[in-house]
C-alpha cells in the first residue's frame, strides 16, 4: 500500500491524521487498463523532531508504524526525502 504523507515537523505532540479523499495513482506499469489505478490516501504526520539529518523522516516512519500497527522496517520512503510531502510504501 502506498500513502502520501504531509510532514509537520517541530510539533508539540506526535500524531497521525488521515485527511481528504483518496486520489488515484496511475503510475503502476503492470495495469492493462489505464483507467484503473491504486488509491493513495493522504495523512498528516506531526513529529517533534526538526528536519535535520533525516531525524524527522525516522520519526515519521516510527509514527506511521505505530498508527498502522506494523514494524518500522516494513515502511519505506519512496519519494520526498527532503520535501514536506512524501510518498511511503507500507509492505
PDB file of C-alpha atoms in Angstrom, residues 4 15 34 36 40 53 63 68 72 75-76 78 83 86 89-91:
ATOM      1  CA  UNK A   4       1.065  10.296   0.733  1.00  0.00           C
ATOM      2  CA  UNK A  15       0.142  12.220  15.896  1.00  0.00           C
ATOM      3  CA  UNK A  34      -5.029   2.664 -17.533  1.00  0.00           C
ATOM      4  CA  UNK A  36      -7.783   1.692 -13.112  1.00  0.00           C
ATOM      5  CA  UNK A  40      -3.437   6.893  -2.489  1.00  0.00           C
ATOM      6  CA  UNK A  53      19.941  14.818   9.123  1.00  0.00           C
ATOM      7  CA  UNK A  63       4.754   7.265  13.927  1.00  0.00           C
ATOM      8  CA  UNK A  68      -0.663   1.085  11.201  1.00  0.00           C
ATOM      9  CA  UNK A  72       9.125   0.294  11.098  1.00  0.00           C
ATOM     10  CA  UNK A  75       7.703   1.186   5.862  1.00  0.00           C
ATOM     11  CA  UNK A  76       9.821   2.576   3.021  1.00  0.00           C
ATOM     12  CA  UNK A  78       9.878   6.188  -1.838  1.00  0.00           C
ATOM     13  CA  UNK A  83      10.270  17.586   0.981  1.00  0.00           C
ATOM     14  CA  UNK A  86       6.414  12.386   0.913  1.00  0.00           C
ATOM     15  CA  UNK A  89       5.106   2.303   0.838  1.00  0.00           C
ATOM     16  CA  UNK A  90       3.902   0.003   3.588  1.00  0.00           C
ATOM     17  CA  UNK A  91       4.683  -3.633   2.861  1.00  0.00           C
TER      18      UNK A  91
END
